[in-house]
Tab-separated table of C-alpha atoms in Angstrom:
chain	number	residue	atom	x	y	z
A	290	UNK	CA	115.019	91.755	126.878
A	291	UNK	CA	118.448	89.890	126.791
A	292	UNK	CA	116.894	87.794	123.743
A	293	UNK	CA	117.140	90.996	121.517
A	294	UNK	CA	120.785	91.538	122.093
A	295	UNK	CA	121.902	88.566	120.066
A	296	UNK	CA	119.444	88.193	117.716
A	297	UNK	CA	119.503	91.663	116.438
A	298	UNK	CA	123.212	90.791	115.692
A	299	UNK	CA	122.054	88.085	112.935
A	300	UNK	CA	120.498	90.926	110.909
A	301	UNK	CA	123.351	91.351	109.264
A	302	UNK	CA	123.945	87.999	108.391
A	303	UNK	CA	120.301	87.917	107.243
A	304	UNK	CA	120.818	91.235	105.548
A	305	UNK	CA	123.742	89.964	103.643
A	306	UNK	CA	123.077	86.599	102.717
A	307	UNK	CA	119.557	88.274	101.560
A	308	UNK	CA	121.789	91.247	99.687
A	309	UNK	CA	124.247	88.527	98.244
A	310	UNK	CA	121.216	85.787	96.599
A	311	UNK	CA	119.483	88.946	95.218
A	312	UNK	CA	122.641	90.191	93.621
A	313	UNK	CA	123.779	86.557	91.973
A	314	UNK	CA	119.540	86.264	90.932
A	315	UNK	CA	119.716	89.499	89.397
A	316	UNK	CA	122.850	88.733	86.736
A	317	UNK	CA	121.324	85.046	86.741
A	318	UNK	CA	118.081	85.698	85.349
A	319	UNK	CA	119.517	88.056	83.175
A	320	UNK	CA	121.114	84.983	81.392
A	321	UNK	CA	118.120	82.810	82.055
A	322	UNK	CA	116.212	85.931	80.515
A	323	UNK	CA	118.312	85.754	77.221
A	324	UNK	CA	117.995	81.948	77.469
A	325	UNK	CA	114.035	81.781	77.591
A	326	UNK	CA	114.042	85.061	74.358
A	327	UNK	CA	117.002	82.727	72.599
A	328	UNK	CA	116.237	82.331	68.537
A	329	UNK	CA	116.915	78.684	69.107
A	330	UNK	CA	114.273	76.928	70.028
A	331	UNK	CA	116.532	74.083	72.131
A	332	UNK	CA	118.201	76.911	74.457
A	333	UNK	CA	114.070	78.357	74.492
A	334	UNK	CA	112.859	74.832	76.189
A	335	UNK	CA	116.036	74.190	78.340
A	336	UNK	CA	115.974	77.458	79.725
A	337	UNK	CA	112.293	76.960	80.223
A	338	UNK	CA	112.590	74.009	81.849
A	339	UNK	CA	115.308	75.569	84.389
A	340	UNK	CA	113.360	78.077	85.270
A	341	UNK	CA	109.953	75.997	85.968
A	342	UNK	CA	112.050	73.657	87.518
A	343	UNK	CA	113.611	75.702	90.570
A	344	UNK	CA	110.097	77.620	90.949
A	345	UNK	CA	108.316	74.708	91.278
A	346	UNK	CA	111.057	72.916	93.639
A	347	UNK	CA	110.381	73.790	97.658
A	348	UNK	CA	113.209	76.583	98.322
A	349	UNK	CA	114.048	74.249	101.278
A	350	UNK	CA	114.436	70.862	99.061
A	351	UNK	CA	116.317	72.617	96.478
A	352	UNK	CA	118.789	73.924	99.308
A	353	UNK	CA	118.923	70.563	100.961
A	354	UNK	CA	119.803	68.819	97.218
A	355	UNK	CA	122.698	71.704	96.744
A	356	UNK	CA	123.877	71.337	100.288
A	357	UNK	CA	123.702	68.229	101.339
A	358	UNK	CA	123.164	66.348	98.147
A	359	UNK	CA	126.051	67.821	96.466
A	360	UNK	CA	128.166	70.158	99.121
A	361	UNK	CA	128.514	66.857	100.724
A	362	UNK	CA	130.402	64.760	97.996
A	363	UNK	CA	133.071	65.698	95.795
A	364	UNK	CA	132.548	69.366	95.700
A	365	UNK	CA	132.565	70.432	99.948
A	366	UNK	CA	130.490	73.519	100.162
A	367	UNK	CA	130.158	75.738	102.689
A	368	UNK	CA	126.666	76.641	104.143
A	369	UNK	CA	127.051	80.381	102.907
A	370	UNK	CA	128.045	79.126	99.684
A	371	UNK	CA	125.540	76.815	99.214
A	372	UNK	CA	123.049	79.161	100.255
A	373	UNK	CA	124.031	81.688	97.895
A	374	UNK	CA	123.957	78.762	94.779
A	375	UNK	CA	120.559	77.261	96.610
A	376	UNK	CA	118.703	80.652	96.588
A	377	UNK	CA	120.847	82.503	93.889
A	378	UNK	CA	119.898	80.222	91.352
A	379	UNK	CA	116.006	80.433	92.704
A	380	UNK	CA	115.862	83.659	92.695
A	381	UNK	CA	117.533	83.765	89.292
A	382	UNK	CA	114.474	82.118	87.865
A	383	UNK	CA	111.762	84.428	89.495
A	384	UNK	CA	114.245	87.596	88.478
A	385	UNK	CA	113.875	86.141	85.158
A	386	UNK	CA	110.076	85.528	84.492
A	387	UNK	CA	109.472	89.404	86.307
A	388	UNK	CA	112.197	90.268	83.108
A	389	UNK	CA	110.065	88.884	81.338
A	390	UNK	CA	106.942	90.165	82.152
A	391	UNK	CA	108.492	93.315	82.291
A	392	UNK	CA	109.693	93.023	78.577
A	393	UNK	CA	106.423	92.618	76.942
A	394	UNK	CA	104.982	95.908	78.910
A	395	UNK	CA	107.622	97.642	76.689
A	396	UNK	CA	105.521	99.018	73.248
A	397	UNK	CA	106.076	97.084	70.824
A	398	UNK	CA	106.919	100.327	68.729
A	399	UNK	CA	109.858	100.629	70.703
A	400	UNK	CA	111.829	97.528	68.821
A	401	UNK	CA	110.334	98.532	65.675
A	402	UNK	CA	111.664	102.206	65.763
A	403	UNK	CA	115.507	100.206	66.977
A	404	UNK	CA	114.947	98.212	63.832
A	405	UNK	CA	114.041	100.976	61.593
A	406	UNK	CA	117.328	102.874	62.938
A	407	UNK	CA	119.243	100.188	62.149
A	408	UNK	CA	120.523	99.149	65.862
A	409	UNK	CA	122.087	95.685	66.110
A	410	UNK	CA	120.138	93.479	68.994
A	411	UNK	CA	122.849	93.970	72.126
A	412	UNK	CA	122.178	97.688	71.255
A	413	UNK	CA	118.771	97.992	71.290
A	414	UNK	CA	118.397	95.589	74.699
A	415	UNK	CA	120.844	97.553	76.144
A	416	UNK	CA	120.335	100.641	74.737
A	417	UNK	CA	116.341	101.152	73.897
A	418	UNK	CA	114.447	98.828	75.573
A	419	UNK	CA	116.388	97.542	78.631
A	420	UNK	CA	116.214	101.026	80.155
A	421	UNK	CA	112.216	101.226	79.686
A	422	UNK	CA	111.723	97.724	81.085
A	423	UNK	CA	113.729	98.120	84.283
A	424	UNK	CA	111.264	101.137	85.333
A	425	UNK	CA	108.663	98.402	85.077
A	426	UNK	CA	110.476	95.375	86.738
A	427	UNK	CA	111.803	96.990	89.690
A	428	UNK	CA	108.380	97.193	91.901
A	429	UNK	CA	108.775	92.876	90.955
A	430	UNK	CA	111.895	93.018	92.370
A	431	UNK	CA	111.394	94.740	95.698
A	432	UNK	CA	108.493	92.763	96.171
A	433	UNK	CA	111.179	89.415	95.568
A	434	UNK	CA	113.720	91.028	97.469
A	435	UNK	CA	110.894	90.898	100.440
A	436	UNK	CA	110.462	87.191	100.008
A	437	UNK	CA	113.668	86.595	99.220
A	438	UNK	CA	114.687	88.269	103.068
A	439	UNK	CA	112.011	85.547	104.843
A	440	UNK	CA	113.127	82.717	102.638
A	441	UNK	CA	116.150	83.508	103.929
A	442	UNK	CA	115.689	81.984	106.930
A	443	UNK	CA	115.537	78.754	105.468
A	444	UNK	CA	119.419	78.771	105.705
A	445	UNK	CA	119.359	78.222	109.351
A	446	UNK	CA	118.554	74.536	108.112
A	447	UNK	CA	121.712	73.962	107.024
A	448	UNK	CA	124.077	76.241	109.581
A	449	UNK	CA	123.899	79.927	108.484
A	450	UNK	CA	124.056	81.715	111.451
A	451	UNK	CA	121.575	83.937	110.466
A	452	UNK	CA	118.511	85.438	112.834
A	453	UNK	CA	116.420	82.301	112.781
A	454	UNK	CA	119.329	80.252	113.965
A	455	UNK	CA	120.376	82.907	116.508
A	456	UNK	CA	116.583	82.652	117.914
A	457	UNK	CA	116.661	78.551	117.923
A	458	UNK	CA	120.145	78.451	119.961
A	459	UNK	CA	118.763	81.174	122.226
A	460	UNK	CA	115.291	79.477	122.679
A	461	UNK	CA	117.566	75.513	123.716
A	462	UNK	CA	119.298	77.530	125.759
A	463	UNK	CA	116.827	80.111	127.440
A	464	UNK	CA	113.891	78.238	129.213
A	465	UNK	CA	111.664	80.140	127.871
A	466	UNK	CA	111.315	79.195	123.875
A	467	UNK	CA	108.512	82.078	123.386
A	468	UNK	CA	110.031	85.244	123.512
A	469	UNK	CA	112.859	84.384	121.257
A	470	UNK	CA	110.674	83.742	118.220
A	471	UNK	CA	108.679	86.585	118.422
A	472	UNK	CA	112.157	88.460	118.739
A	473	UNK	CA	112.986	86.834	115.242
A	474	UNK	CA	109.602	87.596	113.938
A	475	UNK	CA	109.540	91.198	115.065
A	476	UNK	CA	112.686	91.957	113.581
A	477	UNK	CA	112.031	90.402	109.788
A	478	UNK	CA	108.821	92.352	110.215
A	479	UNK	CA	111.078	95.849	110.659
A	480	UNK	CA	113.634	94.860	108.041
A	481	UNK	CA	110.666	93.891	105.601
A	482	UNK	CA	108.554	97.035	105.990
A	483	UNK	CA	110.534	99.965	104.960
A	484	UNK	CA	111.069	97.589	101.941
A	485	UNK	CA	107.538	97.075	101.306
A	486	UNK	CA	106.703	100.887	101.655
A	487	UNK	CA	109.526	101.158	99.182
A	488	UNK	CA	107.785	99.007	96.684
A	489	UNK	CA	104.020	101.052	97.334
A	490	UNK	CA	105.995	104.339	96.610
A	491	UNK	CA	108.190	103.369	93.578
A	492	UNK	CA	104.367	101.328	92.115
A	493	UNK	CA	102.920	104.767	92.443
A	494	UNK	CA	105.698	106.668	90.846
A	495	UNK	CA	106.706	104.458	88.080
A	496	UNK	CA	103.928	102.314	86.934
A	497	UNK	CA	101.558	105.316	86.374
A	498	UNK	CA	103.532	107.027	84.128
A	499	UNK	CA	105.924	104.420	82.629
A	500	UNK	CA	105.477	101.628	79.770
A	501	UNK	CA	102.623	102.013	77.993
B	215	UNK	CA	124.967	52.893	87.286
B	216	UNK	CA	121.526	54.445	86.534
B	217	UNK	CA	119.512	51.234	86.969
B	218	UNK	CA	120.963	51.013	90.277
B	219	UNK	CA	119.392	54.191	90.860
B	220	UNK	CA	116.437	53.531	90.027
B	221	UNK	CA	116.462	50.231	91.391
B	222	UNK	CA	117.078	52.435	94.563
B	223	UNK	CA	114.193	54.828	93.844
B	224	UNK	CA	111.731	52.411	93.356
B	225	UNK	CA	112.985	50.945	97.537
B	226	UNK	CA	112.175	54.172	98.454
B	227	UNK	CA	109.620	55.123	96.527
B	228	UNK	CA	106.240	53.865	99.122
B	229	UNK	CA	107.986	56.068	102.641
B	230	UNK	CA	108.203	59.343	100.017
B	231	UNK	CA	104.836	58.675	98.866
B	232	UNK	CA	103.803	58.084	102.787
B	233	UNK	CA	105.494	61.646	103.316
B	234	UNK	CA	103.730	63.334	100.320
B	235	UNK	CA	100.125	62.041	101.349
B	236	UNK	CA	100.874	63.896	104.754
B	237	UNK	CA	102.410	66.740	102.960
B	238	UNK	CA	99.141	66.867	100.758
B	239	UNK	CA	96.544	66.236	104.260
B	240	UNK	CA	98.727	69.562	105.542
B	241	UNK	CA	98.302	71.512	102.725
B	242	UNK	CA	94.651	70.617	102.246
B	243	UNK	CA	93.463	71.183	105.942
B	244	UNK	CA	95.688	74.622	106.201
B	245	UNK	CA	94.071	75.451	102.671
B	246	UNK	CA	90.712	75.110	103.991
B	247	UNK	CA	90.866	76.707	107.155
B	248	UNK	CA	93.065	79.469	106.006
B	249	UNK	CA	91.298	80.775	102.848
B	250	UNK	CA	87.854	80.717	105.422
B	251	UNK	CA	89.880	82.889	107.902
B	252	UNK	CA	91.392	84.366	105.472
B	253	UNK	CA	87.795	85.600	103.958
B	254	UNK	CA	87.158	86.981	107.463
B	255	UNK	CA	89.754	88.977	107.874
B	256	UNK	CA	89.609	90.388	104.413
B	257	UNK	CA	85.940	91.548	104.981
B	258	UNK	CA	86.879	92.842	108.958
B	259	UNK	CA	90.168	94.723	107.367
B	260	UNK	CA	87.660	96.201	104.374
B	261	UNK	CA	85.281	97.182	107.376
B	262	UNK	CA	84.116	101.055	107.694
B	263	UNK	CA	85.207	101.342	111.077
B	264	UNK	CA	88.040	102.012	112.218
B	265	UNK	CA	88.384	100.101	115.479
B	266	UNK	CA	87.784	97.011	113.348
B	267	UNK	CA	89.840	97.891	110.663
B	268	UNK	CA	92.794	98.810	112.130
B	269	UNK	CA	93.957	95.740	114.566
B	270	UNK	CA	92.651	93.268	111.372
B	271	UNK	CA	95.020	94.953	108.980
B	272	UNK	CA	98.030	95.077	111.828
B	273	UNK	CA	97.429	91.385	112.379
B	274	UNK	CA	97.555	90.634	108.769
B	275	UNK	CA	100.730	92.575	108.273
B	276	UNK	CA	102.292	90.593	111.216
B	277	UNK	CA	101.140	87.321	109.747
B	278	UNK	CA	102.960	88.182	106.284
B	279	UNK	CA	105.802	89.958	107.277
B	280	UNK	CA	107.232	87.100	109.570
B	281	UNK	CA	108.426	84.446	107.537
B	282	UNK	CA	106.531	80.753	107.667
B	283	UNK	CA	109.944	79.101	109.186
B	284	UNK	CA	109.619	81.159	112.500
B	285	UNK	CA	105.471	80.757	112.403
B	286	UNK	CA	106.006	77.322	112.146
B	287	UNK	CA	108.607	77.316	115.130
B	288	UNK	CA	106.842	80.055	117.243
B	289	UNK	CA	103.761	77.244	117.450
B	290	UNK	CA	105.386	74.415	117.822
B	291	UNK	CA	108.833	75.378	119.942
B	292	UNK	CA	107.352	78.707	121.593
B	293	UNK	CA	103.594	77.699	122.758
B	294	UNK	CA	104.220	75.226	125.017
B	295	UNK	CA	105.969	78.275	127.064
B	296	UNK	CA	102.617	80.280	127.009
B	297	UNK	CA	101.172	76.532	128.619
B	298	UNK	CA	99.888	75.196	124.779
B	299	UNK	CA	101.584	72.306	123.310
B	300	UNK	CA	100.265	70.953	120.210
B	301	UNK	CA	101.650	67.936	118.572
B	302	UNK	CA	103.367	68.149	115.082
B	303	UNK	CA	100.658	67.723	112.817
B	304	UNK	CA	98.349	70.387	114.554
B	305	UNK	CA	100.807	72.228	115.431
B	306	UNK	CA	101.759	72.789	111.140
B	307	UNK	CA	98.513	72.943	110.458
B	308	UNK	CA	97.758	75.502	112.812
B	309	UNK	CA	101.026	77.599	111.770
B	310	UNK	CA	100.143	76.996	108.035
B	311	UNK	CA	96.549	78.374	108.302
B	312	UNK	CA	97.882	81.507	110.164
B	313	UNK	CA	100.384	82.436	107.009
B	314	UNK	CA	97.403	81.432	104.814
B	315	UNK	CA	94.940	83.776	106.461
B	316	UNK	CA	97.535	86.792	106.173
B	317	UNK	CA	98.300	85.923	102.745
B	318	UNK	CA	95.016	85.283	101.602
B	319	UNK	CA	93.244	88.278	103.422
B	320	UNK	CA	94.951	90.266	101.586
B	321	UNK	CA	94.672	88.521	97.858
B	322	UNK	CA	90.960	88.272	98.666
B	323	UNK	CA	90.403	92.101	99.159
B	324	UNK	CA	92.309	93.206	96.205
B	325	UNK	CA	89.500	91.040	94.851
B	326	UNK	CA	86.612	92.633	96.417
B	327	UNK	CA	88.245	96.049	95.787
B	328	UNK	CA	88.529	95.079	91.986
B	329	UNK	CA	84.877	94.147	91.686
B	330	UNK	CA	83.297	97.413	89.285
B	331	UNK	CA	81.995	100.811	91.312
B	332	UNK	CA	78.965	100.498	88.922
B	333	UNK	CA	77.901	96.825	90.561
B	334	UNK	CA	77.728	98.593	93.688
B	335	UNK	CA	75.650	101.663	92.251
B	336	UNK	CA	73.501	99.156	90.531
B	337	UNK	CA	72.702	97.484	93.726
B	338	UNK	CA	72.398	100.866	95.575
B	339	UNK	CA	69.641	101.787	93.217
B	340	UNK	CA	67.719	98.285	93.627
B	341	UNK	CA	67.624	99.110	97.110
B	342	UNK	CA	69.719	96.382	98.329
B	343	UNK	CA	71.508	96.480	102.298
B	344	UNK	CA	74.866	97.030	102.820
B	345	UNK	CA	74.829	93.431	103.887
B	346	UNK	CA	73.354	91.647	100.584
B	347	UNK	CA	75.614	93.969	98.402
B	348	UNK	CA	78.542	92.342	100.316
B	349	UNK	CA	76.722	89.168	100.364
B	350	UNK	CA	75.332	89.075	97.013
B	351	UNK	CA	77.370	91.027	95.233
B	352	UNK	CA	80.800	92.018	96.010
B	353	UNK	CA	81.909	88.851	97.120
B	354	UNK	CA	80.748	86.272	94.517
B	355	UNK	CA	82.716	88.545	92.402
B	356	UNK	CA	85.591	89.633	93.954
B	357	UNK	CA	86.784	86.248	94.754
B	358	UNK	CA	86.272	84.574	91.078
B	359	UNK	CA	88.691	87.489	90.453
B	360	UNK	CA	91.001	86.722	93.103
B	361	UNK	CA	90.784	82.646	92.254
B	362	UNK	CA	93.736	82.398	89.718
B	363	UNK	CA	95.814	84.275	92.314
B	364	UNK	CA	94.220	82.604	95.747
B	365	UNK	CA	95.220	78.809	93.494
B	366	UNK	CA	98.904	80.430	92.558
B	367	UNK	CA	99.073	81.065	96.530
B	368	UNK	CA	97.943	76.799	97.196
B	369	UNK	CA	101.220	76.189	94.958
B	370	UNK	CA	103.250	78.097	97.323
B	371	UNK	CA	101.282	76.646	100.333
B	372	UNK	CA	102.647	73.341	99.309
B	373	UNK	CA	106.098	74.047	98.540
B	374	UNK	CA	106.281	75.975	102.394
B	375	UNK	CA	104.619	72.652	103.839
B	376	UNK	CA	107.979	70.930	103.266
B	377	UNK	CA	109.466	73.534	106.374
B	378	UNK	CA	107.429	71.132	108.687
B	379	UNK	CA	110.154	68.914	107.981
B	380	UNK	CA	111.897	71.060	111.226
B	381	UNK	CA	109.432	70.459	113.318
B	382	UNK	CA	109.656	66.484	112.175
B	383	UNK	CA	106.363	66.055	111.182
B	384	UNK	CA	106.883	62.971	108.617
B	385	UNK	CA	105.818	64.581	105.526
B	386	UNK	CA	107.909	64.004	102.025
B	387	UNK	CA	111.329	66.265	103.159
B	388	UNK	CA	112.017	64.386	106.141
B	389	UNK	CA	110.979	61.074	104.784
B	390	UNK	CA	113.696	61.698	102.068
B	391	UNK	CA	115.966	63.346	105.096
B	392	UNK	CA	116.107	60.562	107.000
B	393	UNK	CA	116.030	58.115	104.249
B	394	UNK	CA	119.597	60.277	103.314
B	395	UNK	CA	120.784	60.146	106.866
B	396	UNK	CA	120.518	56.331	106.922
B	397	UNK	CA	122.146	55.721	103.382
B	398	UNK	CA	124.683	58.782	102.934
B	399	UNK	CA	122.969	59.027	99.715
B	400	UNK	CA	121.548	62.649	100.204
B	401	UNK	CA	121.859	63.750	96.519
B	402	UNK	CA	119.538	60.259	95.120
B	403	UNK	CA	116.861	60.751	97.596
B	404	UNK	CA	116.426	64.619	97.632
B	405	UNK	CA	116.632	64.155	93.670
B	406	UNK	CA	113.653	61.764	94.083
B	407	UNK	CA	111.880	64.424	96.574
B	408	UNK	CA	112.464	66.570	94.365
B	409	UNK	CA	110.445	65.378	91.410
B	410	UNK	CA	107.765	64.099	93.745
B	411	UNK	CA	107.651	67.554	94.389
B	412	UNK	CA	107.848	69.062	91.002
B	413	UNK	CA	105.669	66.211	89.943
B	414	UNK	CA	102.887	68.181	91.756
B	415	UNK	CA	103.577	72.194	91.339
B	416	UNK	CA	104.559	71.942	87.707
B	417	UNK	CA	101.056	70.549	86.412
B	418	UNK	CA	99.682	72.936	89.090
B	419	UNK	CA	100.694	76.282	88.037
B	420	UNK	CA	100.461	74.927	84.279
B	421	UNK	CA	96.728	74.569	85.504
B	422	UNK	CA	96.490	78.077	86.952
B	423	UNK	CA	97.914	79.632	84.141
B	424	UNK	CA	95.263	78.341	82.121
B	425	UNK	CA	92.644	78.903	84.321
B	426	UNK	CA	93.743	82.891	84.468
B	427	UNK	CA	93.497	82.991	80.536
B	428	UNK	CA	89.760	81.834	81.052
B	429	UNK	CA	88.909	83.585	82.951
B	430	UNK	CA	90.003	86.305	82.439
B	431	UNK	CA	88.230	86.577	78.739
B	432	UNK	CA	85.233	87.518	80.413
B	433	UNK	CA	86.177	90.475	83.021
């Protein structure tokens, strides 16, 4: 029972860094979004290529090259900082392709009827379309938001005092290594449920009756 | 400057392909034995009664709500407290075939749930068991169905092998980790990891993607 003191005063950490990558992924892929839909066809590959690039890297390597590989040289980053670049800038890309995905569910009748009114681009993404997409992206991005709060304890690699840290000081210290762990994993299982539940409800209520 | 580089890269290049064959083995072997325990518990949490059903699905939901770091950590760091201690390499393979049993379990009966109600009726009216429609029916088709998704999850698999690196099993991360510790030349080596890396999940999910456009013209 004393493991669940200390631990259970990481979730916040966990909580936040998980709160504070969502938030930088969700502007992020907004740009990478533009980016990949870009007229050009040079911005279309490169921002292609960004975005295959940090889904197809290991979270953990990624972190490692930001942290280590360049927190470490002429730039000093701190681990919350590189966290937030390491799985800002991931999460970024998934944000993006769920955009994406959520983009083309939009009726194509939509842009046409913009057009026919005479809207200028910004206004009908912003405007028209935008609004009818998000109803479909958002079950994408509470389901992200769930991986997003277990990938999170990748940080404790590189000195985020986070829950999984918390648990791996208390489990050198403690004799017993057990109980600590299944503290940790107990506790991302409560902070990831209510979230999942959220993403079965809001499925139900918005993909029924929304694009299409 | 860049031909010292690569001049470096190509030093290092044989102990991060040492590291990626083991980071491949652990993949493979977790691959395996998850998706077959993975198959098992999607059948026992699709099961009509409830005493099955119920402590399959809970088990499942444990296995994917806890994320792979602390699985990985619970088995190697946390067993040898309950009087198991398993060396690194069973030890991740053991961890990684737990997350891909939840994981899978769950992809798999999405599958079998997907499969048509009037394959089912069909079978009904042939006169077939409950056991051959599973057998013979359901199942051949619910998993080509789930087999884009179940080879997007293999990806993933691969990329979460690299967290072995804390348990210092030598696979590719800590090959290039302790490559960087010697040298101070992090950013270099976890480049090269990097694109070993890439290297593999890039052609990967390029392959998936095609393989979902198959087959998906004929469902």
């Amino acid at each position: 029972m004393e493991h669940v003191g200390p631990i259970l005063a990481a979730a916040p950490v966990t909580l936040g860094v998980t709160a504070a990558c969502l938030a930088v992924g969700a502007l992020l892929g907004m740009v990478l979004l533009s980016g990949r839909r870009s007229r050009s066809w040079v911005v279309r590959t490169l921002s292609r290529m960004v975005i295959d690039v940090l889904r197809g890297i290991p979270p953990i390597v990624f972190l490692f090259i930001v942290f280590f590989g360049i927190g470490s040289g002429a730039i000093r980053l701190a681990p919350f900082e590189a966290a937030l670049i390491g799985l800002g800038l991931i999460s970024a890309a998934h944000l993006a392709e769920i955009y994406r995905g959520s983009l083309l569910a939009v009726n194509r009748g939509q842009f046409e009827a913009s057009q026919a009114l005479g809207l200028g681009r910004t206004t009908t993404y912003v405007r028209v379309i935008g609004p009818q997409a998000m109803r479909v992206a958002i079950p994408g991005m509470v389901t992200w938001a769930i991986s997003l709060l277990k990938d999170s304890a990748l940080v404790s690699t590189i000195g985020v005092a986070e829950i999984m840290s918390v648990a791996n000081q208390d489990a050198r210290a403690s004799g017993s290594s057990l109980t600590p762990f299944i503290v940790a994993a107990l506790i991302y299982i409560a902070l990831g449920t209510p979230l999942a539940f959220l993403s079965r409800c809001l499925e139900r209520r918005l993909g029924v009756t929304g694009g299409r | 400057m860049p031909s010292s580089i690569l001049n470096d890269w190509s030093g290092w290049l044989p102990r991060l392909l040492d590291g990626l064959l083991v980071s491949l083995q652990v993949t493979g072997l977790s691959l395996v034995l998850g998706f077959s325990l993975g198959m098992v518990f999607a059948l026992l949490s699709s099961s009509r009664f409830r005493v099955v059903r119920r402590p399959s699905v809970l088990l499942v939901e444990v296995g994917r709500g806890m994320p792979a770091l602390v699985m990985l950590q619970l088995v190697y760091f946390g067993l040898p407290s309950a009087g198991i201690t398993l060396d690194t390499f069973p030890a991740t393979v053991l961890a990684l075939t737990l997350t891909t049993a939840a994981y899978t379990s769950e992809i798999i009966r999405a599958g079998l749930r997907a499969v048509p109600a009037g394959q089912l009726e069909a079978a009904g009216a042939l006169g077939l068991s409950k056991a051959d429609v599973t057998r013979f029916i359901v199942t051949p088709q619910g998993l080509r169905i789930a087999l884009p998704t179940l080879m997007g999850f293999a990806i993933l698999i691969f990329q979460i092998s690299a967290l072995a690196f804390s348990l210092g099993l030598p696979e590719l991360l800590s090959q290039a980790y302790s490559i960087g510790a010697a040298t101070f030349r992090y950013f270099d080596i976890l480049l090269l990891a990097g694109l070993l890396y890439l290297a593999i999940t890039i052609p990967a999910s390029w392959l998936v993607g095609r393989l979902e456009k198959r087959l998906a013209m004929h469902l």
